[in-house]
Every structure is written in C-alpha cells, then in structure tokens.
mmCIF file of C-alpha atoms in Angstrom:
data_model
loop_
_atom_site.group_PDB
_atom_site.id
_atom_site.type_symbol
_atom_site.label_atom_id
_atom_site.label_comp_id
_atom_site.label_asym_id
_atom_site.label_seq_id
_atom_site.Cartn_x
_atom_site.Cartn_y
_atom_site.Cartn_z
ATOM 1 C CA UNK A 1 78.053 147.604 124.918
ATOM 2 C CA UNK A 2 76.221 144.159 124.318
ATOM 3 C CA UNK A 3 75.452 142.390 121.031
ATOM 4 C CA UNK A 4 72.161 141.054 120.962
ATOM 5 C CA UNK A 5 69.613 140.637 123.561
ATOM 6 C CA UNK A 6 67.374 137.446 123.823
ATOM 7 C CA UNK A 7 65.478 135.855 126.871
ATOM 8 C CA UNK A 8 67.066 132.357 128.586
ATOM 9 C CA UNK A 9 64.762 130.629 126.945
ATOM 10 C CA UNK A 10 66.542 131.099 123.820
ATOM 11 C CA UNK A 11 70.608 131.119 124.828
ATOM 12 C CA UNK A 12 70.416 127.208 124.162
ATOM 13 C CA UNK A 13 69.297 127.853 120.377
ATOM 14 C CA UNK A 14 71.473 130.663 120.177
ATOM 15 C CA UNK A 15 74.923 129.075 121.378
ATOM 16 C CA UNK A 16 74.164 125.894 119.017
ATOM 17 C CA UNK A 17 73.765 128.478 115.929
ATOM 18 C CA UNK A 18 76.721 130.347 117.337
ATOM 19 C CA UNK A 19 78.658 127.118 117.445
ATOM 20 C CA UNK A 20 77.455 125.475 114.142
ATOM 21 C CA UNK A 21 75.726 122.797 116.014
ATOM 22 C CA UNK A 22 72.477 121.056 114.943
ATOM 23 C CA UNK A 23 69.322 122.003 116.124
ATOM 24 C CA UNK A 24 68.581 118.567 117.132
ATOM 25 C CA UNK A 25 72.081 117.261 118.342
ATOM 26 C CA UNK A 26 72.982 118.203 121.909
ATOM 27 C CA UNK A 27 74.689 120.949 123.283
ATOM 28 C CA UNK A 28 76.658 120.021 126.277
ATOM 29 C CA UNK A 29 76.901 122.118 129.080
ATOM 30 C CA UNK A 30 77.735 121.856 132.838
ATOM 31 C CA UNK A 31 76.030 123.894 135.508
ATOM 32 C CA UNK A 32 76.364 124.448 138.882
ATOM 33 C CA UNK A 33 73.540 121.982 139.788
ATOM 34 C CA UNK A 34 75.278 119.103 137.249
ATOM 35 C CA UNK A 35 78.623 119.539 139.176
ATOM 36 C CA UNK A 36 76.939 119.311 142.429
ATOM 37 C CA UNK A 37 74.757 116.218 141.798
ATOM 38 C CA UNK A 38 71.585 117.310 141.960
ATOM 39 C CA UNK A 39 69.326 115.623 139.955
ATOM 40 C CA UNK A 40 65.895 114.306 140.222
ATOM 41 C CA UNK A 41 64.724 111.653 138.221
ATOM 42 C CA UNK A 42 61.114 111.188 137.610
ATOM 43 C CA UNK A 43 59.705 108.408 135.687
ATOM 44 C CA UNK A 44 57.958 109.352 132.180
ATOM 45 C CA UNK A 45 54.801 107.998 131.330
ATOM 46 C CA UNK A 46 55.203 106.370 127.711
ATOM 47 C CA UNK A 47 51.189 106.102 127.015
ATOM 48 C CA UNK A 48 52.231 108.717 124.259
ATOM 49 C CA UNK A 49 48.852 111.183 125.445
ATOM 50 C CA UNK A 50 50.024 112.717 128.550
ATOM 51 C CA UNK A 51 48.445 115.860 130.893
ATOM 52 C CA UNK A 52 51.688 116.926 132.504
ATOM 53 C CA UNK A 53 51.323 118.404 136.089
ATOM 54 C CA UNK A 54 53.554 121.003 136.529
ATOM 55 C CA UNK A 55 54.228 122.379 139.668
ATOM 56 C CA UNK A 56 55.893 125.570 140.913
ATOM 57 C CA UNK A 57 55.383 126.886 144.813
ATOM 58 C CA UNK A 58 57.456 129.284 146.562
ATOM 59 C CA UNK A 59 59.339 132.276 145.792
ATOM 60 C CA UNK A 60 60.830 133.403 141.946
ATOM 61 C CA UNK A 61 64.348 133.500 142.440
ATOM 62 C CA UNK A 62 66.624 134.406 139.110
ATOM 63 C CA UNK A 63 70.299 132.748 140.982
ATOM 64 C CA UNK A 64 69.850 129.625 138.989
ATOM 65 C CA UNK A 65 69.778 127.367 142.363
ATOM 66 C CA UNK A 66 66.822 126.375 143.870
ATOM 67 C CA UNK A 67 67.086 126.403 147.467
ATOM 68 C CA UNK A 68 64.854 124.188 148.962
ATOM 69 C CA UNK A 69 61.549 123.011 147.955
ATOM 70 C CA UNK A 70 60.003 126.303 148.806
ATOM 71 C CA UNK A 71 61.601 127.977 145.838
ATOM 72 C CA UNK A 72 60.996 128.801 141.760
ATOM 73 C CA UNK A 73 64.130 128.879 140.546
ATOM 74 C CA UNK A 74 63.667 130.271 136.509
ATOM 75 C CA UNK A 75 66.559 128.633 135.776
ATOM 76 C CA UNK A 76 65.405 125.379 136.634
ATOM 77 C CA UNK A 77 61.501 126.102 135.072
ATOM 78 C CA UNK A 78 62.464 127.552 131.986
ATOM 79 C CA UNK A 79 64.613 123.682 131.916
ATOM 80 C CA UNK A 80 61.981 121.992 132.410
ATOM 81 C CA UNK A 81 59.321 124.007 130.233
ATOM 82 C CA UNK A 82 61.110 123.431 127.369
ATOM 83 C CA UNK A 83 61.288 119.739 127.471
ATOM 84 C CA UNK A 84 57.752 119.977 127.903
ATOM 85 C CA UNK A 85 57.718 121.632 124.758
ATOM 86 C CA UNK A 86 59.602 119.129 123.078
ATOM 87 C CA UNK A 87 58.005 115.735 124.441
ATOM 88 C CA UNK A 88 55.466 114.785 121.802
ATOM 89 C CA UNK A 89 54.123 112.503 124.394
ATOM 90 C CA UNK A 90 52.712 115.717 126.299
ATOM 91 C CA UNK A 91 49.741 116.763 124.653
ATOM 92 C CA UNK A 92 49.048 119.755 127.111
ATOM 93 C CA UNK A 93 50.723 121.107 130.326
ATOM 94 C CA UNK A 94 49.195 122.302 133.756
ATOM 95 C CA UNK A 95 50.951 124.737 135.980
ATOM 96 C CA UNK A 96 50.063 124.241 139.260
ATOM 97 C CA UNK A 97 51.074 127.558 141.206
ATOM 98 C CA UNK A 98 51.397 128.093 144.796
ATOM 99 C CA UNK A 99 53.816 131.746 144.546
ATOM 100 C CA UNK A 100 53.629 135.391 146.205
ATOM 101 C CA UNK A 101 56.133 136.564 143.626
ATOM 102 C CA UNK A 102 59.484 137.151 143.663
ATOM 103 C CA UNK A 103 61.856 138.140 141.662
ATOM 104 C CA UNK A 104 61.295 140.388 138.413
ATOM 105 C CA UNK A 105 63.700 139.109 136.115
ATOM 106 C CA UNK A 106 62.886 135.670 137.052
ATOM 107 C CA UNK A 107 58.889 136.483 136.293
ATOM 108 C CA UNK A 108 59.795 137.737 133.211
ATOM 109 C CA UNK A 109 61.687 134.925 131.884
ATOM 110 C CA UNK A 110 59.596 132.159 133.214
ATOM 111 C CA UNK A 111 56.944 133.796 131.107
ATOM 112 C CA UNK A 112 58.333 134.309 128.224
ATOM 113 C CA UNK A 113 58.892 130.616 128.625
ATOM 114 C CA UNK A 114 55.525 129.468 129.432
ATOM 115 C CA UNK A 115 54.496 131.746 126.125
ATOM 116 C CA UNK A 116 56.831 129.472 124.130
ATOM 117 C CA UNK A 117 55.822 126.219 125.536
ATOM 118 C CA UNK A 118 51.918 127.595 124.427
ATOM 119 C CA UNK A 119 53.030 128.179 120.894
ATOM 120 C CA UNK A 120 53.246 124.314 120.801
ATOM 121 C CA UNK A 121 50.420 123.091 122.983
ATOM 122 C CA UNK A 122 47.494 123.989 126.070
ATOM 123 C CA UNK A 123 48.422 125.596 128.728
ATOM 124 C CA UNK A 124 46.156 125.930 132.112
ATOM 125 C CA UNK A 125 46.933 127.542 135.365
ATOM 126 C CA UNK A 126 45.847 126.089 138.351
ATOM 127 C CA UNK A 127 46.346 128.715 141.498
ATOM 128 C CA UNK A 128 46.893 127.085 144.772
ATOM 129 C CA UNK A 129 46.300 129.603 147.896
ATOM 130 C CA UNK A 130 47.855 131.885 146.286
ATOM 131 C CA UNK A 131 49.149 133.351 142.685
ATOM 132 C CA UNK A 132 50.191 136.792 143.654
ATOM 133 C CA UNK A 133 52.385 139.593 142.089
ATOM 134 C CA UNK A 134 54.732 137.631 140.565
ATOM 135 C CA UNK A 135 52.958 134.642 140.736
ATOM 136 C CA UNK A 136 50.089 136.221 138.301
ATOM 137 C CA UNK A 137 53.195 137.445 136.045
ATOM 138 C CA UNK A 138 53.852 133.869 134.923
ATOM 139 C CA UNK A 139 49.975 132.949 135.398
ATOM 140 C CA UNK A 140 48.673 135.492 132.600
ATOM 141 C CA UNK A 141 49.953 133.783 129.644
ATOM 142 C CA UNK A 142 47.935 130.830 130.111
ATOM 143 C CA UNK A 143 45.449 129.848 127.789
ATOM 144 C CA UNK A 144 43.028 129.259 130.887
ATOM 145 C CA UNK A 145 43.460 130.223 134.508
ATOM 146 C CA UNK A 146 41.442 128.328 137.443
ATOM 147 C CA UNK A 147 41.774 129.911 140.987
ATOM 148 C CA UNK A 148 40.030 128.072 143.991
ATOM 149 C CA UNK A 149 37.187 131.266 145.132
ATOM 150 C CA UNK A 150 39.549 131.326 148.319
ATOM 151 C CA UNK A 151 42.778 132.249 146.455
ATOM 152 C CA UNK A 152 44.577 135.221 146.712
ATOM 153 C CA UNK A 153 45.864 136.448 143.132
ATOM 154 C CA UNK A 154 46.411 139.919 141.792
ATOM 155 C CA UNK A 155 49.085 141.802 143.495
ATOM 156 C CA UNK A 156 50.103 143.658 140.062
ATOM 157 C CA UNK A 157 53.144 145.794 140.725
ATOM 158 C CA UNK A 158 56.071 146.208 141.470
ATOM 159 C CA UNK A 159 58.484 147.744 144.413
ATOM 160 C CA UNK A 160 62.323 147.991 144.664
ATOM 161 C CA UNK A 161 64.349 148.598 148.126
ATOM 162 C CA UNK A 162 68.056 149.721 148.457
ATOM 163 C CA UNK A 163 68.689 149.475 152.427
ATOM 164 C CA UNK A 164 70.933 152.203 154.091
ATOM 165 C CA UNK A 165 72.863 150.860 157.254
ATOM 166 C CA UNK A 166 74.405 154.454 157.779
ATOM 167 C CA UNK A 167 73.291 154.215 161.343
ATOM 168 C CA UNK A 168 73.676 150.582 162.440
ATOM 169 C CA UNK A 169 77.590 151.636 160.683
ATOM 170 C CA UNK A 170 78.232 154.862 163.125
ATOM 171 C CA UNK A 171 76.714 153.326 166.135
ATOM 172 C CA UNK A 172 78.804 149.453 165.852
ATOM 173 C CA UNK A 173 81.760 152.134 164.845
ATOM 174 C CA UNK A 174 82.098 151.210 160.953
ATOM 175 C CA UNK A 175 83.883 153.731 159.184
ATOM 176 C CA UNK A 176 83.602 153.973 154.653
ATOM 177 C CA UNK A 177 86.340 155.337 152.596
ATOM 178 C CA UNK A 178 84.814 156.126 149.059
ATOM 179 C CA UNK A 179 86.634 156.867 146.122
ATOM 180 C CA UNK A 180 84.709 157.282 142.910
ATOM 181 C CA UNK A 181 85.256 157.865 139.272
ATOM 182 C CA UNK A 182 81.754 159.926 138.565
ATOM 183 C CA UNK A 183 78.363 160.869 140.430
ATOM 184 C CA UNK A 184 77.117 157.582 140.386
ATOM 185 C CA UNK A 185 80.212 154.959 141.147
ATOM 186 C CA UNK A 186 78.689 154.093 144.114
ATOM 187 C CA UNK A 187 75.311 153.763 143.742
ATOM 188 C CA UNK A 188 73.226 151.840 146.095
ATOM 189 C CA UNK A 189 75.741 152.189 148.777
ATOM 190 C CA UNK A 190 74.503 150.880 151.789
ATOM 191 C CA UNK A 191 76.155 154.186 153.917
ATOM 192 C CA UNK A 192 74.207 156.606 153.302
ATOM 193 C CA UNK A 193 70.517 157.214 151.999
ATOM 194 C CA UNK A 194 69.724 157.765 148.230
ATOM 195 C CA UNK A 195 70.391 161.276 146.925
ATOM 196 C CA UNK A 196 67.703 162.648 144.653
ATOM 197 C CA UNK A 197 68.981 161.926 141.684
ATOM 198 C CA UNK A 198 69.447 157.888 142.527
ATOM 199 C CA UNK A 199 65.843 158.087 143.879
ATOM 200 C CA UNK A 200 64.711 159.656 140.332
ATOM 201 C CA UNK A 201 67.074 156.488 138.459
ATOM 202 C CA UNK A 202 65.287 153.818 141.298
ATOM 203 C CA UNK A 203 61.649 155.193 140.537
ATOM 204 C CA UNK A 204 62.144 155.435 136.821
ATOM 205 C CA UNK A 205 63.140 151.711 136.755
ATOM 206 C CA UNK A 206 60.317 150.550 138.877
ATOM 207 C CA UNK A 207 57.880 152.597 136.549
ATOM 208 C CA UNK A 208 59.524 150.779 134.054
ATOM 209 C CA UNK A 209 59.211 147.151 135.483
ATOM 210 C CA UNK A 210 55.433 147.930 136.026
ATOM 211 C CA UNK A 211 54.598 149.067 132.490
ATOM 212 C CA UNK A 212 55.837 145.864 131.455
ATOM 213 C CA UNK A 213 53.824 143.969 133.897
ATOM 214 C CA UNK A 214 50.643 145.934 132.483
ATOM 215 C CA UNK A 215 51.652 144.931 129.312
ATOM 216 C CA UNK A 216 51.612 140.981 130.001
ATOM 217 C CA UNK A 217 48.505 141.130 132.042
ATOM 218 C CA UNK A 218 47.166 142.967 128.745
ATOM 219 C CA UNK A 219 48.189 141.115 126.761
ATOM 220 C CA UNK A 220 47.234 137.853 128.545
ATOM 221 C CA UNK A 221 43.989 138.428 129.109
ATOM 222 C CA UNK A 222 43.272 140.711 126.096
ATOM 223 C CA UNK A 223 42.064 143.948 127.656
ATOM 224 C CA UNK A 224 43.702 146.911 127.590
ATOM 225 C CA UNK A 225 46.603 148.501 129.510
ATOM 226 C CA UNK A 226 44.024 150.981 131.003
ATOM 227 C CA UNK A 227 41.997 148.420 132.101
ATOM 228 C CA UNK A 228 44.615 146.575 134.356
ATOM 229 C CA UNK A 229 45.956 149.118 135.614
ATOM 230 C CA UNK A 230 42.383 150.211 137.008
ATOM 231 C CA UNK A 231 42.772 146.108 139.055
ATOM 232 C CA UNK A 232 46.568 146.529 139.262
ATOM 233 C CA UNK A 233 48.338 148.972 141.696
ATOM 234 C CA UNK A 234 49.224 146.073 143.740
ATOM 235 C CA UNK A 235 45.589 145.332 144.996
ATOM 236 C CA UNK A 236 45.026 141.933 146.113
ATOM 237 C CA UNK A 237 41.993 140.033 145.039
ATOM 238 C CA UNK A 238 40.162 136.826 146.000
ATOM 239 C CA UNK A 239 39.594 133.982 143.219
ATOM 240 C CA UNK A 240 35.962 134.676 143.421
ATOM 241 C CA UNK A 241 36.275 138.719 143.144
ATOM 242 C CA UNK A 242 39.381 137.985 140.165
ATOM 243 C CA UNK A 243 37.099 135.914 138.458
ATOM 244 C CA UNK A 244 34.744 139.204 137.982
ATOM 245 C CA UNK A 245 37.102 141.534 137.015
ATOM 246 C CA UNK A 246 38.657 138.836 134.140
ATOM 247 C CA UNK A 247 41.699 138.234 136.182
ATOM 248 C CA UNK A 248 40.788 134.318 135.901
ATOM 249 C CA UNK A 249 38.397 132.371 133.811
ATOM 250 C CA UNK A 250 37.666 129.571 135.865
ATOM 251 C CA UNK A 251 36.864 129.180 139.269
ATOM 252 C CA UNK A 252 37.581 125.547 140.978
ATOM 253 C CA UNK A 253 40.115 123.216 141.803
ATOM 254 C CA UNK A 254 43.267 121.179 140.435
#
C-alpha cells in the first residue's frame, strides 16, 4: 500500500534524490507557514564557534503549525534541527525544554531528529520545570541531560482516548445514519462506545507506542528495556530522584 517508509527528517533528501537534484543545491518548496508570512528572523552569530540555545516549551503537536508560543510544532523543530546540523559555525547545540508531552508522532520524529543532529555534533538537554512524557521522548537522545532538582521529568507512557458523545447526541436530539462497507468502517465513531474488538485494536496500538518509548529511553541512556520499564509506567519523578535512577546525568541549571 505505501512504498518506502522514512522519518521527516529525511523527505527533504529523499525528494531531491527522487527528483535528480543535488544534495547541496536547494529544493524549493512552499508550506503553509511560507504562504502565510510567518517568518522569524534571528540574527546569526558569525564568530564561526557557536553554543546554539535551542529552545522548545509547550506542547508536541505533529499539524505542522505552531500555534502560539506555547507550542512544539515537529514540523518546525525538525526545520530548524537540521540547519543546526548543517551550520559549521555551531560547534554544539543545547535544547532547552520546558514540555509535558504531546503528541506521539511528533515525539518520535523530533527525536529521530535530534539523533541526527548528534551524529554531527554535542548535544545537551537542559529541562526547564518540566520534561515530561513526551518531553523525556525527545530528551533521551541527548548526549547529556541536566534537570534543575525541582523538575518534573519521567512520565514514560503512553495513553490514547476516542470520546463517545452518544449521550450529549440523544439528549440535544442528534440522530446518525451509518452505512458501512465492513466491521470496522466506522471506527472511532463518536456515537457510540468502542466494541470489544476496537478496544483490543486501541490497546494493541498503545502497547505498541509504549514499547517503542522503552526502546528510546533504552537506548538513550543505555540500560535495558527491563530496566525502564521498572521507572516507566508513567511515574513522575523529580530532577533530584531522576538523577538516581539514571534518568538524567546532571543536576543544575541552563
């Protein structure tokens, strides 16, 4: 049904092979956020031996628009990490991060980003108040996390929520007219609750979601699956208390 399957990151790279076009000549495309105007402009440092500050607070949203300054938008960080990645003038990068999570697509992209960008250069994590759930997910890859003792990181799991307005429909006098082509045609229909079968489909893809946040966290801080999942299970955890269970390396501030 699909052809290949690669990570945002990497659609850039892949539509300039797909279109014959140079790895270093530009690819032009216009977004949503081009057509609109919204730009910000933020003069570059040309000392050639920069530290860039990198700073992402709010919520993960995958839409591709950031609304408001309260917002991660992966769209716009996985941008911005890889001209990071590319300016020879930036000799490391700090993430400063200030999230209670989000989305899970979005987490999962922005790290596979932030694991590219550390292919070419240091990475620290500096949590703000708070690096939680999906805030951790794009904290693990770092090379070095630093929490304040205060913060509130952890959070590792995962939950999913389908809401059923069945009742708010029969009592404002809503009526649904369903026709479907097989069992599942109208899944996550807010009319009526999940039947077991959807529940089984729901749970099986947030079992799914969490073994792959295990697996980052593993993998990020090199201990085993078993291991995080003894700290995971969507326990919340101070900077001091994360710092003894190897959840952080650091403890202090930006």
């Amino acid at each position: 049904l699909v052809d290949t399957l690669i990570y945002k990151n990497d659609v850039h790279d892949y539509l300039k092979n797909y279109m014959q076009i140079g790895e270093d000549d530009h690819l032009a495309v216009l977004g949503l956020k081009e057509t609109m105007n919204i730009k910000k402009n933020i003069p570059k440092d040309k000392s050639g031996n920069i530290v860039a500050v990198y700073y992402a607070f709010g919520t993960i949203d995958d839409s591709g628009i950031s609304f408001g300054e309260e917002s991660i938008s992966s769209e716009k960080v996985i941008k911005d990490l890889r001209k990071l990645k590319k300016d020879e003038d930036v000799k490391a990068v700090v993430l400063r991060i200030n999230s209670l999570g989000g989305s899970a697509y979005g987490s999962e992209q922005i790290w596979y980003a932030i694991n590219e960008l550390k292919k070419e250069k240091p990475v620290v994590v500096s949590m703000g108040d708070y690096a939680a759930s999906g805030g951790y997910y794009i904290s693990c890859p770092a090379d070095c996390i630093v929490a304040e003792p205060t913060t509130l990181t952890g959070s590792i799991g995962i939950f999913g929520m389908i809401p059923n307005a069945e009742k708010l429909a029969n009592k404002v006098g809503v009526k649904f007219d369903v026709v479907k082509t097989n069992k599942y045609s109208d899944f996550g229909s807010l009319n009526r609750p999940l039947n077991t079968g959807e529940q089984a489909l729901v749970q099986m893809a947030i079992n799914h979601g969490y073994d792959i946040f295990l697996t980052r966290c593993a993998e990020g801080r090199n201990m085993s699956k078993e291991d995080i999942d003894n700290i995971a299970q969507g326990r919340v955890w101070t900077g001091a208390k994360a710092k003894e269970l190897g959840l952080v390396d650091e403890l202090g501030g930006i």
